[in-house]
Amino acid sequence: MKYLTVPRQVAISSLVIVLAITGTTMGQNKSPVAPSEEAYTQILKEAYSNFKNDPWGKNADYIPALAEVDPKLYGITIITTDGHVYKIGDVDHAFSIQSISKVFTLALAMEERGSDDVFKKVGNEPTGRAFNSIPAVVDMPTHAGNPYVNAGAIATTSLITGASPEDKWNKVLNFYSKAAGAKLSVLEDVYKSEAATNTGNKAISMLLAKYDRIYSEPFEAVDIYTKACSVGVTAEQLANMGATLANNGKNPLTGEQVISRENVPHILAAMMMAGLYDGSGGWAWSVGIPAKSGVGGGILAVVPGKGAMAVFAPPLDEAGNSVKAQKAIAYVAQKLGINLFSPASVGLR
């Protein structure tokens, strides 16, 4: 996939884009960290229309419930660090967060344990293998790889403390909800579907136990991890979770400090290295923005100090990343010049 192929602008008079301005830090007519509202509005229209009818990809089918999601759903939301919300398309449709949950489970584990302890116990290196690889666990018996492959995410989940599995799960869900600025819940059909087909993750948890790299009862960690992946979010809620990271851990719409600011760079670094499964290297090369995908069709991209963009479109490429979401984010990133590896992103022309 050529992420940065930019089609000609498509004019669409009938397309409606919604701009909502909310948050406790409002009081300005224009975001000091973003282009004009008119620019955002036009760029989102273009990103939506250019890729709305893209025929490539297919829904994940190894989780039966995901295969049944309407593949035509498509929504984009951008939220800036000062609380401006720009959205278009199916932004209110709840979909399963899937592996994007790993970002916020990592954030919670770091809140409880500190970044050094999590790094020591889980690691943060690309595995060079598929996200659900069992051989990768055997090849790296001293750590679980990184928090965004299944083994690392299960190990990270096992670090969450609580008097019971229910206490641990409630802590995870409440943390996600604080980041989203809304009360989230599990999509029960997705959870049941995943729980019935997670034999591979159970095998991974037992291998982690063999190497003393899991820190709770293995199947308990797998169940909490499975519930986390089954949480329902809208594109708007997901964008707010990302904007919380972009805003030094403070939710820009509620004003609550959800994530310690010192943990944010570690979380974003892991997103850049391993956020898009086997497509992470190509994404860093071509787009240059920390991002995390999920096989539910979502991708969350975070630009530190500026904001976040969440896109939902179920059809995936072979690596498990939403085809439309990748193209839409890459388009907006190029238009706005926000590749973090480019000096132009900080104004050097």
Coordinates of C-alpha atoms in Angstrom, one line a residue:
M1 CA 0.0 0.0 0.0
K2 CA 1.3 3.5 -0.9
Y3 CA 0.2 5.5 2.1
L4 CA 1.1 8.9 0.7
T5 CA -0.6 8.7 -2.7
V6 CA -2.8 11.7 -2.7
P7 CA -5.8 11.7 -5.1
R8 CA -7.2 14.9 -6.6
Q9 CA -9.6 16.8 -4.4
V10 CA -13.1 15.6 -4.9
A11 CA -15.8 18.3 -4.5
I12 CA -18.9 17.2 -2.7
S13 CA -21.7 19.6 -2.1
S14 CA -24.0 17.2 -0.4
L15 CA -21.6 16.0 2.3
V16 CA -22.2 17.2 5.7
I17 CA -19.4 17.6 8.3
V18 CA -20.2 18.3 11.9
L19 CA -18.0 20.6 13.9
A20 CA -18.5 20.6 17.7
I21 CA -16.5 22.8 20.0
T22 CA -16.5 21.6 23.6
G23 CA -14.3 21.3 26.6
T24 CA -13.4 23.1 29.8
T25 CA -10.5 25.1 28.1
M26 CA -12.7 26.8 25.5
G27 CA -13.1 30.5 25.2
Q28 CA -11.1 30.9 22.0
N29 CA -12.5 31.1 18.5
K30 CA -9.6 29.3 17.0
S31 CA -7.4 26.5 18.2
P32 CA -3.9 27.7 18.8
V33 CA -2.4 24.3 18.0
A34 CA -4.3 23.5 14.8
P35 CA -5.0 25.0 11.4
S36 CA -8.1 27.0 10.8
E37 CA -11.5 25.4 11.2
E38 CA -12.1 25.8 7.5
A39 CA -8.9 23.9 6.7
Y40 CA -9.8 21.0 9.0
T41 CA -13.3 20.9 7.6
Q42 CA -12.1 20.8 4.0
I43 CA -9.3 18.3 4.6
L44 CA -11.7 15.9 6.4
K45 CA -14.2 16.2 3.6
E46 CA -11.5 15.2 1.1
A47 CA -10.2 12.3 3.2
Y48 CA -13.8 11.0 3.6
S49 CA -14.8 11.3 0.0
N50 CA -11.5 10.2 -1.5
F51 CA -11.6 6.8 0.2
K52 CA -15.3 6.2 1.0
N53 CA -15.7 3.8 -1.9
D54 CA -12.3 2.2 -1.7
P55 CA -13.0 -1.5 -2.5
W56 CA -9.9 -3.0 -0.9
G57 CA -9.6 -5.2 2.2
K58 CA -12.0 -7.5 4.1
N59 CA -13.4 -7.8 7.6
A60 CA -11.6 -9.9 10.1
D61 CA -13.2 -13.3 10.1
Y62 CA -11.3 -15.3 12.6
I63 CA -13.5 -13.6 15.2
P64 CA -17.0 -14.5 13.9
A65 CA -18.7 -11.4 15.3
L66 CA -16.3 -9.1 13.4
A67 CA -17.1 -10.7 10.1
E68 CA -20.7 -9.6 10.5
V69 CA -20.0 -5.9 10.9
D70 CA -21.1 -3.7 7.9
P71 CA -18.0 -3.2 5.8
K72 CA -19.4 0.1 4.4
L73 CA -19.2 1.9 7.8
Y74 CA -16.7 4.7 7.7
G75 CA -16.1 7.5 10.2
I76 CA -13.4 10.0 11.0
T77 CA -12.9 12.2 14.1
I78 CA -10.1 14.6 15.0
I79 CA -9.9 16.1 18.5
T80 CA -7.3 18.8 19.2
T81 CA -5.6 19.2 22.6
D82 CA -7.7 22.3 23.3
G83 CA -10.9 20.4 22.8
H84 CA -12.0 21.2 19.2
V85 CA -13.9 18.2 17.7
Y86 CA -14.1 17.7 13.9
K87 CA -16.0 14.6 12.7
I88 CA -17.6 13.1 9.6
G89 CA -19.3 9.9 8.6
D90 CA -20.2 7.0 10.9
V91 CA -18.6 8.5 14.0
D92 CA -21.3 7.4 16.5
H93 CA -21.3 3.7 15.6
A94 CA -19.8 1.6 18.5
F95 CA -17.2 -0.9 17.3
S96 CA -14.8 -3.1 19.3
I97 CA -11.6 -1.4 20.2
Q98 CA -9.6 -4.6 19.8
S99 CA -5.8 -4.1 20.0
I100 CA -6.0 -0.4 20.4
S101 CA -7.0 -1.3 24.0
K102 CA -3.4 -2.4 24.5
V103 CA -2.3 1.2 24.5
F104 CA -4.4 2.1 27.5
T105 CA -3.8 -1.2 29.4
L106 CA -0.1 -0.3 29.1
A107 CA -0.9 3.2 30.4
L108 CA -2.7 1.8 33.4
A109 CA 0.0 -0.7 34.2
M110 CA 2.5 2.2 34.1
E111 CA 0.4 4.2 36.4
E112 CA 0.4 1.4 38.9
R113 CA 3.9 0.0 38.5
G114 CA 6.0 2.8 36.9
S115 CA 7.5 2.7 33.4
D116 CA 10.8 1.1 34.5
D117 CA 9.1 -1.9 36.1
V118 CA 6.8 -2.4 33.1
F119 CA 9.7 -2.2 30.7
K120 CA 11.7 -4.7 32.7
K121 CA 8.8 -7.2 32.9
V122 CA 7.4 -6.8 29.4
G123 CA 10.0 -5.2 27.1
N124 CA 9.5 -3.0 24.1
E125 CA 11.2 -4.5 21.1
P126 CA 9.6 -5.4 17.8
T127 CA 9.3 -9.2 17.5
G128 CA 9.6 -9.5 13.8
R129 CA 6.7 -11.9 13.8
A130 CA 2.9 -11.8 13.6
F131 CA 1.1 -10.1 16.6
N132 CA -0.3 -13.5 17.8
S133 CA 2.9 -15.5 17.2
I134 CA 3.6 -18.3 19.6
P135 CA 7.2 -19.0 18.3
A136 CA 8.0 -15.4 19.2
V137 CA 7.4 -16.2 22.9
V138 CA 9.8 -19.2 22.6
D139 CA 12.4 -17.1 20.8
M140 CA 12.3 -14.4 23.5
P141 CA 12.1 -16.3 26.8
T142 CA 13.5 -13.4 28.8
H143 CA 10.6 -11.0 27.9
A144 CA 7.3 -10.8 26.1
G145 CA 8.5 -8.6 23.2
N146 CA 6.4 -5.4 23.5
P147 CA 3.1 -4.4 25.0
Y148 CA 1.3 -4.3 21.6
V149 CA 1.7 -7.9 20.5
N150 CA -0.6 -10.4 22.2
A151 CA 2.0 -12.0 24.4
G152 CA 3.1 -8.6 25.7
A153 CA -0.4 -7.3 26.1
I154 CA -1.4 -10.4 28.1
A155 CA 1.7 -10.0 30.3
T156 CA 0.9 -6.3 30.7
T157 CA -2.7 -7.1 31.7
S158 CA -1.4 -9.5 34.3
L159 CA 0.4 -6.6 36.0
I160 CA -2.9 -4.8 36.9
T161 CA -3.6 -5.1 40.6
G162 CA -6.9 -5.9 42.3
A163 CA -8.5 -8.1 45.0
S164 CA -10.3 -10.2 42.4
P165 CA -10.6 -10.6 38.7
E166 CA -13.7 -8.4 38.8
D167 CA -11.9 -5.7 40.6
K168 CA -9.1 -5.8 38.0
W169 CA -11.5 -5.7 35.1
N170 CA -13.5 -2.8 36.6
K171 CA -10.3 -0.9 37.1
V172 CA -9.3 -1.4 33.4
L173 CA -12.8 -0.4 32.1
N174 CA -13.0 2.7 34.3
F175 CA -9.6 3.8 33.1
Y176 CA -10.6 3.5 29.5
S177 CA -13.8 5.4 30.3
K178 CA -11.8 8.3 31.8
A179 CA -9.6 8.5 28.8
A180 CA -12.7 8.5 26.5
G181 CA -14.6 11.0 28.6
A182 CA -17.6 8.6 28.4
K183 CA -18.8 5.5 30.2
L184 CA -17.7 2.6 28.0
S185 CA -18.9 -1.0 28.1
V186 CA -18.2 -4.4 26.6
L187 CA -19.9 -5.5 23.3
E188 CA -21.1 -8.8 24.6
D189 CA -21.5 -10.5 21.2
V190 CA -17.9 -9.7 20.5
Y191 CA -16.7 -10.9 23.9
K192 CA -18.5 -14.2 23.6
S193 CA -17.2 -14.7 20.1
E194 CA -13.6 -14.0 21.1
A195 CA -13.8 -16.0 24.3
A196 CA -14.9 -19.0 22.2
T197 CA -12.0 -18.7 19.9
N198 CA -9.0 -17.6 22.1
T199 CA -7.2 -20.9 22.4
G200 CA -4.1 -19.4 20.9
N201 CA -4.0 -16.6 23.5
K202 CA -4.4 -19.2 26.2
A203 CA -1.5 -21.1 24.8
I204 CA 0.6 -17.9 24.8
S205 CA -0.3 -17.3 28.5
M206 CA 0.9 -20.8 29.5
L207 CA 4.2 -20.3 27.6
L208 CA 4.6 -17.0 29.4
A209 CA 4.1 -18.9 32.7
K210 CA 6.7 -21.4 31.6
Y211 CA 9.3 -18.6 31.4
D212 CA 8.0 -16.7 34.5
R213 CA 6.8 -13.8 32.4
I214 CA 3.2 -13.6 33.4
Y215 CA 2.3 -12.1 36.8
S216 CA -1.2 -13.4 37.6
E217 CA -3.1 -16.6 36.9
P218 CA -2.6 -17.0 33.1
F219 CA -6.2 -17.7 32.0
E220 CA -7.4 -14.8 34.3
A221 CA -5.1 -12.5 32.4
V222 CA -6.4 -13.8 29.1
D223 CA -10.0 -13.3 30.0
I224 CA -9.4 -9.7 31.2
Y225 CA -7.4 -9.1 28.0
T226 CA -10.3 -10.5 25.9
K227 CA -12.8 -8.3 27.6
A228 CA -10.6 -5.3 27.0
C229 CA -10.4 -6.0 23.3
S230 CA -14.3 -6.3 23.2
V231 CA -14.9 -2.8 24.6
G232 CA -17.1 -0.8 22.3
V233 CA -16.0 2.7 21.3
T234 CA -17.1 5.2 18.7
A235 CA -14.6 7.1 16.5
E236 CA -15.3 10.2 18.6
Q237 CA -14.6 8.4 21.9
L238 CA -11.5 6.8 20.5
A239 CA -10.2 10.2 19.2
N240 CA -10.7 11.6 22.7
M241 CA -8.6 8.8 24.1
G242 CA -5.9 9.7 21.7
A243 CA -6.2 13.4 22.4
T244 CA -5.7 12.6 26.1
L245 CA -2.3 11.2 25.1
A246 CA -1.5 14.1 22.8
N247 CA -2.4 16.5 25.7
N248 CA 0.2 15.1 28.1
G249 CA -2.2 12.7 29.6
K250 CA -5.0 15.2 30.4
N251 CA -8.4 14.6 28.8
P252 CA -9.0 17.8 26.7
L253 CA -12.8 17.5 27.0
T254 CA -13.1 16.8 30.8
G255 CA -9.9 18.4 32.1
E256 CA -9.0 15.2 34.1
Q257 CA -5.4 14.1 34.3
V258 CA -5.8 10.5 33.3
I259 CA -2.3 9.4 32.5
S260 CA 0.9 10.7 34.1
R261 CA 2.7 13.0 31.7
E262 CA 6.0 11.3 32.1
N263 CA 4.5 8.1 30.8
V264 CA 3.2 9.5 27.6
P265 CA 6.5 9.4 25.6
H266 CA 7.0 5.7 26.4
I267 CA 3.5 4.9 25.3
L268 CA 3.8 6.8 22.0
A269 CA 7.3 5.3 21.3
A270 CA 5.8 1.8 21.5
M271 CA 3.0 2.9 19.2
M272 CA 5.5 4.0 16.6
M273 CA 7.5 0.8 16.7
A274 CA 4.7 -1.8 16.9
G275 CA 1.4 -0.1 16.5
L276 CA 0.4 -1.4 13.1
Y277 CA 1.4 -5.1 13.4
D278 CA 3.6 -6.1 10.5
G279 CA 3.0 -2.7 8.8
S280 CA 4.6 -0.7 11.5
G281 CA 7.9 -0.1 9.7
G282 CA 6.2 1.0 6.5
W283 CA 3.9 3.3 8.5
A284 CA 6.8 5.0 10.3
W285 CA 8.7 5.4 7.0
S286 CA 5.8 6.9 5.1
V287 CA 3.5 8.6 7.6
G288 CA 5.6 9.2 10.7
I289 CA 2.9 9.5 13.3
P290 CA 2.4 7.1 16.4
A291 CA -0.6 5.0 15.7
K292 CA -2.3 1.8 16.9
S293 CA -4.7 -0.3 14.9
G294 CA -7.2 -3.0 15.9
V295 CA -8.8 -5.7 13.8
G296 CA -12.2 -4.2 14.6
G297 CA -11.4 -1.7 11.9
G298 CA -10.2 1.3 14.0
I299 CA -6.9 3.1 13.9
L300 CA -5.9 5.8 16.4
A301 CA -3.1 8.3 15.4
V302 CA -1.6 10.7 17.9
V303 CA 0.3 13.9 17.2
P304 CA 1.9 15.0 20.5
G305 CA 0.9 18.5 21.6
K306 CA -1.6 18.9 18.7
G307 CA -4.3 16.2 18.9
A308 CA -5.5 12.8 17.7
M309 CA -7.3 11.3 14.8
A310 CA -9.5 8.1 14.9
V311 CA -10.8 6.4 11.9
F312 CA -13.2 3.5 11.7
A313 CA -13.6 1.3 8.6
P314 CA -13.8 -2.5 9.0
P315 CA -12.1 -3.9 5.9
L316 CA -8.5 -4.8 6.7
D317 CA -5.3 -5.5 4.8
E318 CA -3.3 -8.7 5.2
A319 CA -1.5 -7.3 8.2
G320 CA -4.8 -6.6 10.0
N321 CA -4.9 -2.8 9.6
S322 CA -7.9 -0.9 8.2
V323 CA -7.3 0.0 4.6
K324 CA -9.4 3.1 4.5
A325 CA -8.2 4.3 7.9
Q326 CA -4.5 4.1 6.8
K327 CA -5.2 6.1 3.7
A328 CA -7.3 8.7 5.4
I329 CA -4.8 9.3 8.2
A330 CA -1.9 9.4 5.7
Y331 CA -3.8 11.9 3.5
V332 CA -4.6 14.2 6.5
A333 CA -1.0 13.9 7.8
Q334 CA 0.4 15.0 4.4
K335 CA -2.0 17.8 4.0
L336 CA -1.2 19.2 7.5
G337 CA 2.5 18.4 7.3
I338 CA 2.6 16.5 10.6
N339 CA 5.1 13.8 10.0
L340 CA 7.0 13.9 13.3
F341 CA 10.3 13.0 11.6
S342 CA 10.0 15.9 9.2
P343 CA 11.5 19.3 10.3
A344 CA 8.5 20.9 8.6
S345 CA 6.3 19.5 11.3
V346 CA 7.8 22.2 13.7
G347 CA 7.8 24.9 11.1
L348 CA 11.2 24.5 9.5
R349 CA 10.7 24.9 5.7

